[in-house]
Amino acid sequence: MNTGAERETKVVPFSDRVAEAVERKRTQLVVGLDPRVDLLPVELRGEAGRGRAAAAGAVERFCKGIVDAVAPYAVAVKPQVAFFEALGGDGWYALEIVSRYAADAGLLVIADAKRGDIGSTARAYAAAFLEPQGSEPPLADALTVNPYLGTDSIDPYLAACRRHGAGIFCLVRTSNAGARDLQDAMLSDGVPVWRHVAGLVGEWGADLVGERGMSSVGAVVGATVPRLIGDARRAMPQQIILLPGVGAQGATPADVARAFTSGPASALVNASRSVIFAYRDTEDDWRAAAGAEAARLSAEIWAAAGW
């Protein structure tokens, strides 16, 4: 019997929400929202030339159109926060609007901000992205974080995972060429730095494993280094691996197959420019082109995953 007391809402771990969405939609595709103003469709690019407020409005319209186009084929979108922040307060407001729009379309939202700091600053970042704001839901379901400041820089995000069902993706071995400068450097015991970080990520996520067997503490591993993907999976059997680099950076769905050995929802594959700017290589409307490319990639990734 309802006594009038507000019922406590059950917190569903991020990893379980990922698994449910992957199984329901039969896709592991994440579409990155990297709204470069200079690459927007011509009808929006002209609008964006009238100042930052107008540019933020054009970015909002563009991202909403992409969300509509890719929602049937993707499990999440990954807004690259920098492109919104570059447009000032109007850009941040556009990020909030786009994130809520994507959530209402049934997509998970992974904020790609790569935050990394300690103490009260880290707690503020966790609050900004992963914690409810009054009666409003969190800005994002998950956040990319830089773990290279150590455990105390990650603790506030872990607290958000426990309290609010958030997720994080720690940078482990990134997709850019310069990653080898630091992440591939060998420690005194012969272990590369990225492999040491992978071990830490596994430890941080050990008590955040959901009912589906995966942790809400995930890892970013570049799809552009397929020879390392199998090693990363063995090092982090319970981590959801977020794999950027498919599409414009040159990786293919076949390159990431070994990431899925822990299950169909044990990895997510991100494609950004190749989807959202697909219209530049076709005669199609920009929304139709994005939808068609998302559909193609989604099917190829599902097939490559082998489930």
PDB file of C-alpha atoms in Angstrom, residues 104-272:
ATOM      1  CA  ASP A 104      14.420  10.975 -25.018  1.00  0.00           C
ATOM      2  CA  ALA A 105      15.172   9.152 -28.296  1.00  0.00           C
ATOM      3  CA  GLY A 106      16.185   6.073 -26.306  1.00  0.00           C
ATOM      4  CA  LEU A 107      19.949   6.507 -26.619  1.00  0.00           C
ATOM      5  CA  LEU A 108      22.540   6.363 -23.880  1.00  0.00           C
ATOM      6  CA  VAL A 109      24.741   9.455 -23.657  1.00  0.00           C
ATOM      7  CA  ILE A 110      28.500   9.174 -23.169  1.00  0.00           C
ATOM      8  CA  ALA A 111      30.032  12.598 -22.571  1.00  0.00           C
ATOM      9  CA  ASP A 112      33.477  12.612 -24.163  1.00  0.00           C
ATOM     10  CA  ALA A 113      35.241  15.119 -21.933  1.00  0.00           C
ATOM     11  CA  LYS A 114      38.339  13.167 -20.810  1.00  0.00           C
ATOM     12  CA  ARG A 115      38.321  14.900 -17.452  1.00  0.00           C
ATOM     13  CA  GLY A 116      41.161  14.258 -15.018  1.00  0.00           C
ATOM     14  CA  ASP A 117      41.933  16.086 -11.783  1.00  0.00           C
ATOM     15  CA  ILE A 118      42.058  15.573  -8.033  1.00  0.00           C
ATOM     16  CA  GLY A 119      40.145  16.519  -4.904  1.00  0.00           C
ATOM     17  CA  SER A 120      37.319  19.008  -5.075  1.00  0.00           C
ATOM     18  CA  THR A 121      37.906  19.586  -8.805  1.00  0.00           C
ATOM     19  CA  ALA A 122      37.305  15.931  -9.618  1.00  0.00           C
ATOM     20  CA  ARG A 123      34.214  15.969  -7.435  1.00  0.00           C
ATOM     21  CA  ALA A 124      32.945  19.005  -9.346  1.00  0.00           C
ATOM     22  CA  TYR A 125      33.485  17.267 -12.683  1.00  0.00           C
ATOM     23  CA  ALA A 126      31.586  14.227 -11.412  1.00  0.00           C
ATOM     24  CA  ALA A 127      28.743  16.467 -10.282  1.00  0.00           C
ATOM     25  CA  ALA A 128      28.646  18.355 -13.581  1.00  0.00           C
ATOM     26  CA  PHE A 129      28.364  15.286 -15.770  1.00  0.00           C
ATOM     27  CA  LEU A 130      27.158  12.298 -13.748  1.00  0.00           C
ATOM     28  CA  GLU A 131      24.983  13.504 -10.887  1.00  0.00           C
ATOM     29  CA  PRO A 132      21.370  14.733 -10.947  1.00  0.00           C
ATOM     30  CA  GLN A 133      20.898  18.489 -10.796  1.00  0.00           C
ATOM     31  CA  GLY A 134      17.948  18.945  -8.465  1.00  0.00           C
ATOM     32  CA  SER A 135      14.966  17.371 -10.179  1.00  0.00           C
ATOM     33  CA  GLU A 136      16.849  17.132 -13.482  1.00  0.00           C
ATOM     34  CA  PRO A 137      18.616  13.920 -14.509  1.00  0.00           C
ATOM     35  CA  PRO A 138      22.399  13.811 -14.992  1.00  0.00           C
ATOM     36  CA  LEU A 139      23.801  15.379 -18.138  1.00  0.00           C
ATOM     37  CA  ALA A 140      25.173  12.004 -19.264  1.00  0.00           C
ATOM     38  CA  ASP A 141      24.973   8.311 -18.511  1.00  0.00           C
ATOM     39  CA  ALA A 142      28.749   7.972 -18.665  1.00  0.00           C
ATOM     40  CA  LEU A 143      31.888  10.074 -18.952  1.00  0.00           C
ATOM     41  CA  THR A 144      35.337   9.522 -20.421  1.00  0.00           C
ATOM     42  CA  VAL A 145      38.037  10.207 -17.831  1.00  0.00           C
ATOM     43  CA  ASN A 146      41.823  10.472 -17.823  1.00  0.00           C
ATOM     44  CA  PRO A 147      43.215   8.160 -15.110  1.00  0.00           C
ATOM     45  CA  TYR A 148      46.826   9.288 -15.343  1.00  0.00           C
ATOM     46  CA  LEU A 149      46.582  11.318 -12.123  1.00  0.00           C
ATOM     47  CA  GLY A 150      45.980   8.126 -10.161  1.00  0.00           C
ATOM     48  CA  THR A 151      43.378   6.552  -7.919  1.00  0.00           C
ATOM     49  CA  ASP A 152      42.376   9.667  -5.973  1.00  0.00           C
ATOM     50  CA  SER A 153      41.473  11.377  -9.247  1.00  0.00           C
ATOM     51  CA  ILE A 154      39.049   8.552 -10.068  1.00  0.00           C
ATOM     52  CA  ASP A 155      37.389   8.136  -6.663  1.00  0.00           C
ATOM     53  CA  PRO A 156      34.724  10.855  -7.163  1.00  0.00           C
ATOM     54  CA  TYR A 157      33.586   9.223 -10.398  1.00  0.00           C
ATOM     55  CA  LEU A 158      33.421   5.824  -8.724  1.00  0.00           C
ATOM     56  CA  ALA A 159      31.224   7.380  -6.045  1.00  0.00           C
ATOM     57  CA  ALA A 160      28.865   8.657  -8.775  1.00  0.00           C
ATOM     58  CA  CYS A 161      28.777   5.174 -10.276  1.00  0.00           C
ATOM     59  CA  ARG A 162      27.753   3.692  -6.934  1.00  0.00           C
ATOM     60  CA  ARG A 163      25.201   6.332  -5.978  1.00  0.00           C
ATOM     61  CA  HIS A 164      23.651   7.205  -9.311  1.00  0.00           C
ATOM     62  CA  GLY A 165      24.291   4.259 -11.641  1.00  0.00           C
ATOM     63  CA  ALA A 166      26.739   6.252 -13.742  1.00  0.00           C
ATOM     64  CA  GLY A 167      29.479   4.823 -15.918  1.00  0.00           C
ATOM     65  CA  ILE A 168      32.996   5.907 -16.764  1.00  0.00           C
ATOM     66  CA  PHE A 169      35.433   5.002 -19.512  1.00  0.00           C
ATOM     67  CA  CYS A 170      39.066   5.366 -18.486  1.00  0.00           C
ATOM     68  CA  LEU A 171      41.651   6.133 -21.148  1.00  0.00           C
ATOM     69  CA  VAL A 172      43.838   3.026 -21.370  1.00  0.00           C
ATOM     70  CA  ARG A 173      45.346   2.911 -24.851  1.00  0.00           C
ATOM     71  CA  THR A 174      44.082   5.646 -27.148  1.00  0.00           C
ATOM     72  CA  SER A 175      43.751   5.681 -30.933  1.00  0.00           C
ATOM     73  CA  ASN A 176      46.050   8.592 -31.792  1.00  0.00           C
ATOM     74  CA  ALA A 177      49.552   8.096 -33.156  1.00  0.00           C
ATOM     75  CA  GLY A 178      51.147   9.921 -30.245  1.00  0.00           C
ATOM     76  CA  ALA A 179      49.773   7.374 -27.771  1.00  0.00           C
ATOM     77  CA  ARG A 180      52.952   5.361 -28.220  1.00  0.00           C
ATOM     78  CA  ASP A 181      55.017   8.175 -26.708  1.00  0.00           C
ATOM     79  CA  LEU A 182      53.705   7.470 -23.206  1.00  0.00           C
ATOM     80  CA  GLN A 183      51.179   4.661 -23.198  1.00  0.00           C
ATOM     81  CA  ASP A 184      53.458   2.140 -24.908  1.00  0.00           C
ATOM     82  CA  ALA A 185      56.506   3.069 -22.803  1.00  0.00           C
ATOM     83  CA  MET A 186      57.884   0.126 -20.853  1.00  0.00           C
ATOM     84  CA  LEU A 187      58.035   0.111 -17.070  1.00  0.00           C
ATOM     85  CA  SER A 188      60.966  -1.438 -15.223  1.00  0.00           C
ATOM     86  CA  ASP A 189      59.183  -4.813 -15.063  1.00  0.00           C
ATOM     87  CA  GLY A 190      58.743  -4.885 -18.837  1.00  0.00           C
ATOM     88  CA  VAL A 191      55.024  -4.087 -18.736  1.00  0.00           C
ATOM     89  CA  PRO A 192      53.834  -1.199 -20.932  1.00  0.00           C
ATOM     90  CA  VAL A 193      52.217   1.736 -19.174  1.00  0.00           C
ATOM     91  CA  TRP A 194      48.842   1.097 -20.800  1.00  0.00           C
ATOM     92  CA  ARG A 195      48.810  -2.478 -19.501  1.00  0.00           C
ATOM     93  CA  HIS A 196      49.517  -1.252 -15.959  1.00  0.00           C
ATOM     94  CA  VAL A 197      46.632   1.215 -16.270  1.00  0.00           C
ATOM     95  CA  ALA A 198      44.398  -1.606 -17.515  1.00  0.00           C
ATOM     96  CA  GLY A 199      45.124  -3.498 -14.308  1.00  0.00           C
ATOM     97  CA  LEU A 200      44.130  -0.479 -12.244  1.00  0.00           C
ATOM     98  CA  VAL A 201      40.905  -0.068 -14.213  1.00  0.00           C
ATOM     99  CA  GLY A 202      40.026  -3.677 -13.459  1.00  0.00           C
ATOM    100  CA  GLU A 203      40.609  -3.064  -9.751  1.00  0.00           C
ATOM    101  CA  TRP A 204      38.590   0.153  -9.709  1.00  0.00           C
ATOM    102  CA  GLY A 205      35.625  -1.552 -11.333  1.00  0.00           C
ATOM    103  CA  ALA A 206      35.651  -4.802  -9.364  1.00  0.00           C
ATOM    104  CA  ASP A 207      32.821  -3.800  -7.013  1.00  0.00           C
ATOM    105  CA  LEU A 208      30.755  -2.186  -9.763  1.00  0.00           C
ATOM    106  CA  VAL A 209      29.920  -5.319 -11.747  1.00  0.00           C
ATOM    107  CA  GLY A 210      26.245  -5.507 -12.625  1.00  0.00           C
ATOM    108  CA  GLU A 211      23.872  -8.409 -13.016  1.00  0.00           C
ATOM    109  CA  ARG A 212      24.996  -8.909 -16.627  1.00  0.00           C
ATOM    110  CA  GLY A 213      28.593  -9.553 -15.536  1.00  0.00           C
ATOM    111  CA  MET A 214      30.196  -6.340 -16.763  1.00  0.00           C
ATOM    112  CA  SER A 215      31.499  -3.396 -14.768  1.00  0.00           C
ATOM    113  CA  SER A 216      30.335   0.204 -15.009  1.00  0.00           C
ATOM    114  CA  VAL A 217      34.017   1.165 -15.031  1.00  0.00           C
ATOM    115  CA  GLY A 218      35.001   0.720 -18.667  1.00  0.00           C
ATOM    116  CA  ALA A 219      38.072   1.406 -20.765  1.00  0.00           C
ATOM    117  CA  VAL A 220      38.922   3.324 -23.925  1.00  0.00           C
ATOM    118  CA  VAL A 221      41.101   1.281 -26.279  1.00  0.00           C
ATOM    119  CA  GLY A 222      41.739   2.546 -29.789  1.00  0.00           C
ATOM    120  CA  ALA A 223      40.447   0.427 -32.644  1.00  0.00           C
ATOM    121  CA  THR A 224      43.468   1.629 -34.615  1.00  0.00           C
ATOM    122  CA  VAL A 225      45.688  -0.778 -32.620  1.00  0.00           C
ATOM    123  CA  PRO A 226      43.925  -4.116 -33.308  1.00  0.00           C
ATOM    124  CA  ARG A 227      46.973  -6.119 -32.220  1.00  0.00           C
ATOM    125  CA  LEU A 228      46.432  -4.828 -28.673  1.00  0.00           C
ATOM    126  CA  ILE A 229      42.672  -5.339 -28.465  1.00  0.00           C
ATOM    127  CA  GLY A 230      42.922  -9.007 -27.542  1.00  0.00           C
ATOM    128  CA  ASP A 231      45.516  -8.199 -24.874  1.00  0.00           C
ATOM    129  CA  ALA A 232      43.270  -5.478 -23.488  1.00  0.00           C
ATOM    130  CA  ARG A 233      40.315  -7.828 -23.309  1.00  0.00           C
ATOM    131  CA  ARG A 234      42.323 -10.465 -21.449  1.00  0.00           C
ATOM    132  CA  ALA A 235      43.593  -7.820 -19.028  1.00  0.00           C
ATOM    133  CA  MET A 236      40.075  -6.448 -18.424  1.00  0.00           C
ATOM    134  CA  PRO A 237      37.574  -9.301 -18.802  1.00  0.00           C
ATOM    135  CA  GLN A 238      34.757  -7.428 -17.035  1.00  0.00           C
ATOM    136  CA  GLN A 239      35.256  -3.995 -18.559  1.00  0.00           C
ATOM    137  CA  ILE A 240      33.117  -2.571 -21.345  1.00  0.00           C
ATOM    138  CA  ILE A 241      35.686  -1.476 -23.902  1.00  0.00           C
ATOM    139  CA  LEU A 242      34.886   1.682 -25.855  1.00  0.00           C
ATOM    140  CA  LEU A 243      36.634   1.501 -29.210  1.00  0.00           C
ATOM    141  CA  PRO A 244      37.149   4.778 -31.091  1.00  0.00           C
ATOM    142  CA  GLY A 245      38.890   4.943 -34.451  1.00  0.00           C
ATOM    143  CA  VAL A 246      36.495   3.122 -36.802  1.00  0.00           C
ATOM    144  CA  GLY A 247      35.794   5.110 -39.942  1.00  0.00           C
ATOM    145  CA  ALA A 248      37.726   8.319 -40.476  1.00  0.00           C
ATOM    146  CA  GLN A 249      40.747   7.118 -38.482  1.00  0.00           C
ATOM    147  CA  GLY A 250      41.015   3.992 -40.617  1.00  0.00           C
ATOM    148  CA  ALA A 251      39.946   1.082 -38.417  1.00  0.00           C
ATOM    149  CA  THR A 252      37.237  -1.349 -39.543  1.00  0.00           C
ATOM    150  CA  PRO A 253      34.652  -3.442 -37.660  1.00  0.00           C
ATOM    151  CA  ALA A 254      36.738  -6.549 -38.355  1.00  0.00           C
ATOM    152  CA  ASP A 255      39.605  -4.992 -36.390  1.00  0.00           C
ATOM    153  CA  VAL A 256      37.628  -5.021 -33.139  1.00  0.00           C
ATOM    154  CA  ALA A 257      36.189  -8.545 -33.128  1.00  0.00           C
ATOM    155  CA  ARG A 258      38.422  -9.714 -30.272  1.00  0.00           C
ATOM    156  CA  ALA A 259      36.946  -7.114 -27.941  1.00  0.00           C
ATOM    157  CA  PHE A 260      33.647  -8.997 -27.787  1.00  0.00           C
ATOM    158  CA  THR A 261      34.796 -12.271 -26.233  1.00  0.00           C
ATOM    159  CA  SER A 262      33.189 -11.328 -22.894  1.00  0.00           C
ATOM    160  CA  GLY A 263      29.761 -11.003 -24.505  1.00  0.00           C
ATOM    161  CA  PRO A 264      27.792  -8.994 -27.078  1.00  0.00           C
ATOM    162  CA  ALA A 265      27.663  -5.944 -24.802  1.00  0.00           C
ATOM    163  CA  SER A 266      31.275  -6.134 -23.638  1.00  0.00           C
ATOM    164  CA  ALA A 267      32.428  -3.555 -26.187  1.00  0.00           C
ATOM    165  CA  LEU A 268      31.040  -0.484 -27.912  1.00  0.00           C
ATOM    166  CA  VAL A 269      32.370   0.792 -31.231  1.00  0.00           C
ATOM    167  CA  ASN A 270      32.447   4.521 -31.844  1.00  0.00           C
ATOM    168  CA  ALA A 271      32.294   6.170 -35.250  1.00  0.00           C
ATOM    169  CA  SER A 272      32.056   9.934 -35.516  1.00  0.00           C
TER     170      SER A 272
END
